[in-house]
């Protein structure tokens, strides 16, 4: 008797209703009705445009061969849509973790990865109670910390949720941990020819009772069939550990972003027609040995104010640290305290 098993996987593809996810050449793709994203092996937006699935729309960027994220706020069948939001020109987009003063960056503008990792899975998460989710998962490790990131969109949402788990795998406490995400928003530069955007820091977390962080970069309408409504991209979080800023460009220090060192972090301020970055940072404090922290933030791809609350519920499995360990769990995020879900 002969038994032969040959497994050879080039790509993974799932579709469910109007959601799609694909894993192609180690990169992740997710598509809803109104948002489409590509995540590369660094865990950064900007998958290879040549691998764009046939059902995805043209992101209008050719020079850097990168597909980051695009959106259709008018819901008009992708006639008038926005993007690619950062990939033309100098494609500045990425994240960093700071450990006791040392920053490790993963960015499109940096060839190497400060945090080695890979896309680990793509999934469509279905639910009888909540909206289905298209999700890309990424995992990396640096200096004893394990970092898991989940990029999620819903069928009709105009936002991208980013949830991050950081676990200290070492036997010693890790001090002064900060995390940041940075993007130089160019919005509809491929239509307007203009890299400049209008910056507004709408809300800054200031206390346990005021935790909304929201910074926006926008361009005005061009009054052409391809851009009748302008474009908006925001970084948003609801956490007293978060802070948002605008200013700079290839920003690489998470604590500087959180502290506003050299950046504008004042609520209510506006700066017009500038080619600068928007950023968000989290002060996570110290992480004891074998302990973990979790936080969530968003890209918002429509015009919003501080009253906006993106609703998305995730069910994420966290495996035990040992194969026979007892610390595995199923983590739900996005639920509202005091609300009963049937």
Tab-separated table of C-alpha atoms in Angstrom:
chain	number	residue	atom	x	y	z
A	1	UNK	CA	0.000	0.000	0.000
A	2	UNK	CA	1.303	3.415	-0.911
A	3	UNK	CA	0.286	6.592	0.762
A	4	UNK	CA	1.379	9.916	-0.680
A	5	UNK	CA	0.622	13.267	0.889
A	6	UNK	CA	1.584	16.381	-1.018
A	7	UNK	CA	0.755	19.774	0.418
A	8	UNK	CA	1.745	22.827	-1.588
A	9	UNK	CA	0.033	26.093	-0.703
A	10	UNK	CA	0.642	29.265	-2.669
A	11	UNK	CA	-2.327	31.202	-1.361
A	12	UNK	CA	-5.308	30.983	0.974
A	13	UNK	CA	-8.625	32.572	0.046
A	14	UNK	CA	-11.940	32.827	1.902
A	15	UNK	CA	-15.152	34.594	0.960
A	16	UNK	CA	-18.313	34.974	3.038
A	17	UNK	CA	-21.207	37.176	1.909
A	18	UNK	CA	-19.492	40.447	0.925
A	19	UNK	CA	-16.296	39.831	2.898
A	20	UNK	CA	-13.076	38.381	1.495
A	21	UNK	CA	-9.661	37.487	2.888
A	22	UNK	CA	-6.616	36.217	1.001
A	23	UNK	CA	-3.094	35.188	1.970
A	24	UNK	CA	-0.742	35.490	-0.998
A	25	UNK	CA	3.063	35.280	-0.876
A	26	UNK	CA	3.076	35.773	2.881
A	27	UNK	CA	0.891	38.897	2.780
A	28	UNK	CA	-2.706	39.402	3.900
A	29	UNK	CA	-5.622	40.987	2.040
A	30	UNK	CA	-9.093	41.835	3.394
A	31	UNK	CA	-12.087	43.296	1.550
A	32	UNK	CA	-15.512	44.537	2.613
A	33	UNK	CA	-18.115	46.537	0.723
A	34	UNK	CA	-16.488	49.873	1.589
A	35	UNK	CA	-12.875	49.209	2.672
A	36	UNK	CA	-10.025	47.163	1.178
A	37	UNK	CA	-6.624	46.622	2.832
A	38	UNK	CA	-3.286	44.912	2.241
A	39	UNK	CA	-0.838	43.926	5.021
A	40	UNK	CA	2.754	42.966	4.238
A	41	UNK	CA	5.098	40.580	6.059
A	42	UNK	CA	6.200	43.340	8.471
A	43	UNK	CA	2.631	43.729	9.705
A	44	UNK	CA	2.504	47.090	7.953
A	45	UNK	CA	-0.051	48.315	5.403
A	46	UNK	CA	1.373	47.988	1.903
A	47	UNK	CA	1.070	44.564	0.273
A	48	UNK	CA	2.506	44.011	-3.216
A	49	UNK	CA	0.127	45.564	-5.716
A	50	UNK	CA	1.050	42.947	-8.333
A	51	UNK	CA	-0.622	40.337	-6.094
A	52	UNK	CA	-3.836	42.315	-5.671
A	53	UNK	CA	-6.792	39.899	-5.885
A	54	UNK	CA	-8.907	40.335	-8.995
A	55	UNK	CA	-11.969	41.439	-6.994
A	56	UNK	CA	-10.103	44.346	-5.370
A	57	UNK	CA	-10.289	47.830	-6.876
A	58	UNK	CA	-7.468	49.827	-8.417
A	59	UNK	CA	-5.717	51.789	-5.686
A	60	UNK	CA	-4.292	54.225	-8.288
A	61	UNK	CA	-0.693	53.782	-7.087
A	62	UNK	CA	1.923	52.448	-9.475
A	63	UNK	CA	5.324	53.825	-8.511
A	64	UNK	CA	5.888	51.842	-5.293
A	65	UNK	CA	3.916	48.669	-6.107
A	66	UNK	CA	2.125	48.957	-2.741
A	67	UNK	CA	-1.538	48.515	-1.844
A	68	UNK	CA	-2.256	50.003	1.585
A	69	UNK	CA	-5.927	50.823	2.127
A	70	UNK	CA	-8.730	52.439	0.128
A	71	UNK	CA	-12.321	53.361	1.001
A	72	UNK	CA	-15.659	54.216	-0.621
A	73	UNK	CA	-17.492	56.502	1.867
A	74	UNK	CA	-20.225	57.420	-0.652
A	75	UNK	CA	-21.103	53.735	-1.116
A	76	UNK	CA	-21.610	54.389	-4.833
A	77	UNK	CA	-20.136	51.171	-6.184
A	78	UNK	CA	-16.539	52.460	-6.124
A	79	UNK	CA	-17.035	55.258	-8.627
A	80	UNK	CA	-15.974	58.066	-6.278
A	81	UNK	CA	-13.562	56.538	-3.763
A	82	UNK	CA	-10.529	57.515	-1.711
A	83	UNK	CA	-6.928	56.288	-1.654
A	84	UNK	CA	-4.420	54.965	-1.747
A	85	UNK	CA	-3.998	56.964	1.441
A	86	UNK	CA	-0.216	56.857	1.871
A	87	UNK	CA	1.565	54.661	-0.691
A	88	UNK	CA	2.356	57.209	-3.460
A	89	UNK	CA	5.608	59.158	-3.132
A	90	UNK	CA	7.430	58.297	0.096
A	91	UNK	CA	5.198	55.545	1.540
A	92	UNK	CA	5.482	56.378	5.237
A	93	UNK	CA	3.324	54.012	7.330
A	94	UNK	CA	4.171	51.705	10.205
A	95	UNK	CA	4.399	51.012	13.916
A	96	UNK	CA	6.996	50.765	16.680
A	97	UNK	CA	7.449	49.420	20.177
A	98	UNK	CA	9.729	51.161	22.649
A	99	UNK	CA	11.359	49.154	25.462
A	100	UNK	CA	13.068	51.217	28.143
A	101	UNK	CA	14.136	53.911	25.681
A	102	UNK	CA	15.002	51.708	22.679
A	103	UNK	CA	12.623	51.804	19.698
A	104	UNK	CA	12.031	48.919	17.296
A	105	UNK	CA	10.286	50.045	14.111
A	106	UNK	CA	8.469	48.275	11.292
A	107	UNK	CA	7.806	50.749	8.470
A	108	UNK	CA	7.509	50.801	4.706
A	109	UNK	CA	10.276	53.384	4.682
A	110	UNK	CA	12.718	50.955	6.372
A	111	UNK	CA	13.979	47.958	4.413
A	112	UNK	CA	14.635	45.724	7.426
A	113	UNK	CA	12.211	44.774	10.203
A	114	UNK	CA	12.955	46.010	13.689
A	115	UNK	CA	10.400	43.440	14.870
A	116	UNK	CA	10.815	40.201	12.878
A	117	UNK	CA	7.508	38.512	12.185
A	118	UNK	CA	5.014	37.282	9.616
A	119	UNK	CA	1.356	37.164	8.655
A	120	UNK	CA	0.093	34.074	10.479
A	121	UNK	CA	-3.475	33.710	9.202
A	122	UNK	CA	-6.419	35.258	7.382
A	123	UNK	CA	-9.950	34.473	8.497
A	124	UNK	CA	-13.574	35.416	8.174
A	125	UNK	CA	-15.104	35.292	11.650
A	126	UNK	CA	-18.844	34.723	11.490
A	127	UNK	CA	-21.267	35.400	14.325
A	128	UNK	CA	-24.978	34.921	14.986
A	129	UNK	CA	-25.045	38.025	17.200
A	130	UNK	CA	-22.638	40.504	15.623
A	131	UNK	CA	-21.332	41.580	12.243
A	132	UNK	CA	-19.034	39.156	10.472
A	133	UNK	CA	-15.376	40.202	10.410
A	134	UNK	CA	-12.598	39.822	7.843
A	135	UNK	CA	-9.370	39.578	9.818
A	136	UNK	CA	-5.629	39.406	9.109
A	137	UNK	CA	-3.343	38.198	11.911
A	138	UNK	CA	0.354	39.021	12.297
A	139	UNK	CA	2.874	37.922	14.929
A	140	UNK	CA	6.411	39.054	15.748
A	141	UNK	CA	8.983	38.900	18.539
A	142	UNK	CA	11.579	41.328	19.830
A	143	UNK	CA	13.677	41.493	23.015
A	144	UNK	CA	11.597	38.917	24.863
A	145	UNK	CA	8.232	40.388	23.869
A	146	UNK	CA	5.719	38.539	21.700
A	147	UNK	CA	3.519	40.878	19.652
A	148	UNK	CA	0.278	39.756	18.024
A	149	UNK	CA	-1.670	42.166	15.840
A	150	UNK	CA	-5.145	41.718	14.373
A	151	UNK	CA	-6.424	43.894	11.499
A	152	UNK	CA	-10.220	43.664	11.168
A	153	UNK	CA	-12.910	45.124	8.926
A	154	UNK	CA	-16.658	44.575	8.745
A	155	UNK	CA	-18.875	44.249	5.685
A	156	UNK	CA	-20.141	47.838	5.693
A	157	UNK	CA	-17.850	49.640	8.150
A	158	UNK	CA	-15.673	52.585	7.122
A	159	UNK	CA	-12.957	51.803	9.625
A	160	UNK	CA	-10.128	49.348	10.267
A	161	UNK	CA	-9.748	47.999	13.768
A	162	UNK	CA	-6.240	47.191	15.005
A	163	UNK	CA	-5.961	45.132	18.192
A	164	UNK	CA	-2.524	44.388	19.637
A	165	UNK	CA	-1.481	41.875	22.313
A	166	UNK	CA	1.992	42.194	23.832
A	167	UNK	CA	3.213	39.390	26.085
A	168	UNK	CA	6.430	39.362	28.074
A	169	UNK	CA	7.858	35.896	27.450
A	170	UNK	CA	10.985	36.538	29.499
A	171	UNK	CA	11.635	35.933	33.190
A	172	UNK	CA	12.250	39.611	33.946
A	173	UNK	CA	10.036	42.691	33.967
A	174	UNK	CA	10.153	44.864	30.849
A	175	UNK	CA	10.243	48.553	31.774
A	176	UNK	CA	8.756	51.658	30.165
A	177	UNK	CA	6.862	50.122	27.255
A	178	UNK	CA	5.386	52.440	24.628
A	179	UNK	CA	3.736	51.647	21.301
A	180	UNK	CA	3.101	53.959	18.356
A	181	UNK	CA	1.574	53.963	14.861
A	182	UNK	CA	2.582	56.583	12.291
A	183	UNK	CA	1.303	57.485	8.816
A	184	UNK	CA	1.990	60.298	6.372
A	185	UNK	CA	-1.485	60.733	4.840
A	186	UNK	CA	-1.559	61.741	1.182
A	187	UNK	CA	-5.256	60.860	0.775
A	188	UNK	CA	-6.217	61.459	-2.870
A	189	UNK	CA	-2.860	62.708	-4.169
A	190	UNK	CA	-3.214	60.512	-7.267
A	191	UNK	CA	-6.300	62.560	-8.177
A	192	UNK	CA	-5.317	65.994	-6.881
A	193	UNK	CA	-1.555	65.959	-7.419
A	194	UNK	CA	-1.376	67.460	-3.911
A	195	UNK	CA	0.451	65.731	-1.035
A	196	UNK	CA	-0.784	68.293	1.492
A	197	UNK	CA	-3.644	67.634	3.901
A	198	UNK	CA	-5.506	69.635	6.541
A	199	UNK	CA	-4.712	68.454	10.068
A	200	UNK	CA	-7.072	68.680	13.030
A	201	UNK	CA	-6.596	67.265	16.507
A	202	UNK	CA	-10.240	66.848	17.428
A	203	UNK	CA	-9.944	65.137	20.815
A	204	UNK	CA	-7.182	64.170	23.228
A	205	UNK	CA	-7.563	61.806	26.188
A	206	UNK	CA	-7.136	63.786	29.382
A	207	UNK	CA	-8.607	61.653	32.170
A	208	UNK	CA	-10.323	58.361	32.964
A	209	UNK	CA	-13.659	59.981	32.102
A	210	UNK	CA	-12.371	61.635	28.899
A	211	UNK	CA	-10.593	58.916	26.932
A	212	UNK	CA	-11.356	59.801	23.300
A	213	UNK	CA	-8.339	60.355	21.042
A	214	UNK	CA	-9.002	61.521	17.471
A	215	UNK	CA	-6.682	63.173	14.942
A	216	UNK	CA	-7.723	63.697	11.309
A	217	UNK	CA	-6.083	64.479	7.974
A	218	UNK	CA	-8.434	65.632	5.209
A	219	UNK	CA	-8.463	66.992	1.674
A	220	UNK	CA	-11.244	69.144	0.225
A	221	UNK	CA	-13.393	67.920	-2.696
A	222	UNK	CA	-12.025	68.263	-6.213
A	223	UNK	CA	-15.522	68.601	-7.720
A	224	UNK	CA	-14.816	65.890	-10.270
A	225	UNK	CA	-16.759	62.633	-10.683
A	226	UNK	CA	-13.903	60.776	-8.955
A	227	UNK	CA	-13.858	63.055	-5.899
A	228	UNK	CA	-17.054	64.929	-5.055
A	229	UNK	CA	-16.737	64.544	-1.263
A	230	UNK	CA	-13.045	65.050	-0.467
A	231	UNK	CA	-11.314	62.500	1.743
A	232	UNK	CA	-10.623	61.838	5.411
A	233	UNK	CA	-8.360	59.516	7.382
A	234	UNK	CA	-8.190	59.528	11.179
A	235	UNK	CA	-6.458	57.690	13.978
A	236	UNK	CA	-8.876	56.968	16.836
A	237	UNK	CA	-8.779	55.282	20.232
A	238	UNK	CA	-10.851	55.296	23.389
A	239	UNK	CA	-8.232	54.801	26.091
A	240	UNK	CA	-6.621	56.888	28.799
A	241	UNK	CA	-3.335	55.216	27.833
A	242	UNK	CA	-3.478	56.703	24.299
A	243	UNK	CA	-2.399	60.059	22.873
A	244	UNK	CA	-2.582	61.417	19.305
A	245	UNK	CA	-0.452	64.020	17.503
A	246	UNK	CA	0.261	65.542	14.125
A	247	UNK	CA	3.596	66.767	12.809
A	248	UNK	CA	6.888	65.366	11.604
A	249	UNK	CA	7.093	62.700	8.944
A	250	UNK	CA	9.148	59.511	9.482
A	251	UNK	CA	8.483	59.533	13.236
A	252	UNK	CA	10.231	56.714	15.086
A	253	UNK	CA	10.042	57.392	18.854
A	254	UNK	CA	6.919	56.091	20.599
A	255	UNK	CA	7.526	58.015	23.839
A	256	UNK	CA	8.033	61.271	21.903
A	257	UNK	CA	4.655	60.781	20.242
A	258	UNK	CA	2.964	60.010	23.553
A	259	UNK	CA	4.558	62.998	25.279
A	260	UNK	CA	4.069	65.317	22.282
A	261	UNK	CA	7.784	66.106	22.178
A	262	UNK	CA	8.207	68.110	18.972
A	263	UNK	CA	4.624	67.453	17.849
A	264	UNK	CA	1.253	69.136	18.133
A	265	UNK	CA	-0.810	67.319	20.755
A	266	UNK	CA	-3.240	70.080	21.746
A	267	UNK	CA	-6.954	69.391	21.434
A	268	UNK	CA	-8.787	71.699	19.026
A	269	UNK	CA	-5.754	72.778	16.999
A	270	UNK	CA	-5.774	72.915	13.183
A	271	UNK	CA	-3.001	73.200	10.592
A	272	UNK	CA	-3.875	73.653	6.921
A	273	UNK	CA	-2.116	72.430	3.780
A	274	UNK	CA	0.850	70.561	5.256
A	275	UNK	CA	2.606	67.346	4.245
A	276	UNK	CA	2.972	65.890	7.736
A	277	UNK	CA	2.209	62.720	9.635
A	278	UNK	CA	-0.535	61.813	12.077
A	279	UNK	CA	0.358	59.452	14.903
A	280	UNK	CA	-1.050	57.601	17.894
A	281	UNK	CA	0.875	56.220	20.866
A	282	UNK	CA	0.141	54.176	23.994
A	283	UNK	CA	1.957	54.341	27.326
A	284	UNK	CA	1.782	50.730	28.534
A	285	UNK	CA	4.008	51.123	31.584
A	286	UNK	CA	5.937	48.075	32.770
A	287	UNK	CA	5.017	44.528	31.745
A	288	UNK	CA	5.875	41.916	34.417
A	289	UNK	CA	7.388	38.573	33.456
A	290	UNK	CA	4.902	36.272	31.702
A	291	UNK	CA	2.189	38.981	31.750
A	292	UNK	CA	0.477	40.611	28.763
A	293	UNK	CA	-1.338	43.799	27.764
A	294	UNK	CA	-3.942	44.486	25.083
A	295	UNK	CA	-5.075	47.699	23.378
A	296	UNK	CA	-7.167	48.690	20.362
A	297	UNK	CA	-7.212	51.623	17.973
A	298	UNK	CA	-8.621	52.401	14.532
A	299	UNK	CA	-8.163	53.976	11.165
A	300	UNK	CA	-11.420	55.858	10.440
A	301	UNK	CA	-12.003	56.496	6.721
A	302	UNK	CA	-14.904	58.941	6.787
A	303	UNK	CA	-15.570	62.352	8.335
A	304	UNK	CA	-16.308	61.928	12.059
A	305	UNK	CA	-16.224	63.852	15.327
A	306	UNK	CA	-15.456	62.859	18.902
A	307	UNK	CA	-18.916	61.303	19.356
A	308	UNK	CA	-18.124	58.564	16.826
A	309	UNK	CA	-17.890	55.034	18.224
A	310	UNK	CA	-16.850	52.241	15.838
A	311	UNK	CA	-18.683	49.038	16.731
A	312	UNK	CA	-16.937	45.769	16.080
A	313	UNK	CA	-16.796	42.689	18.312
A	314	UNK	CA	-13.824	40.339	18.108
A	315	UNK	CA	-13.459	36.863	19.519
A	316	UNK	CA	-9.722	36.118	19.575
A	317	UNK	CA	-8.247	32.860	20.826
A	318	UNK	CA	-5.099	33.135	22.927
A	319	UNK	CA	-3.320	29.789	23.171
A	320	UNK	CA	-1.757	28.614	26.450
A	321	UNK	CA	1.913	29.455	26.891
A	322	UNK	CA	2.622	25.709	27.244
A	323	UNK	CA	0.946	22.914	25.299
A	324	UNK	CA	-0.615	21.534	28.496
A	325	UNK	CA	-0.904	24.917	30.201
A	326	UNK	CA	-4.015	26.330	31.816
A	327	UNK	CA	-3.706	29.975	30.725
A	328	UNK	CA	-5.379	29.783	27.305
A	329	UNK	CA	-8.433	31.958	26.832
A	330	UNK	CA	-11.026	33.304	24.386
A	331	UNK	CA	-10.960	37.090	24.475
A	332	UNK	CA	-13.935	39.216	23.419
A	333	UNK	CA	-13.350	42.883	22.638
A	334	UNK	CA	-15.778	45.584	21.567
A	335	UNK	CA	-18.603	44.676	23.953
A	336	UNK	CA	-20.339	47.419	25.952
A	337	UNK	CA	-20.349	47.001	29.707
A	338	UNK	CA	-23.845	46.431	31.135
A	339	UNK	CA	-25.418	45.421	27.814
A	340	UNK	CA	-26.850	41.895	27.555
A	341	UNK	CA	-26.112	40.169	24.227
A	342	UNK	CA	-28.479	37.344	23.254
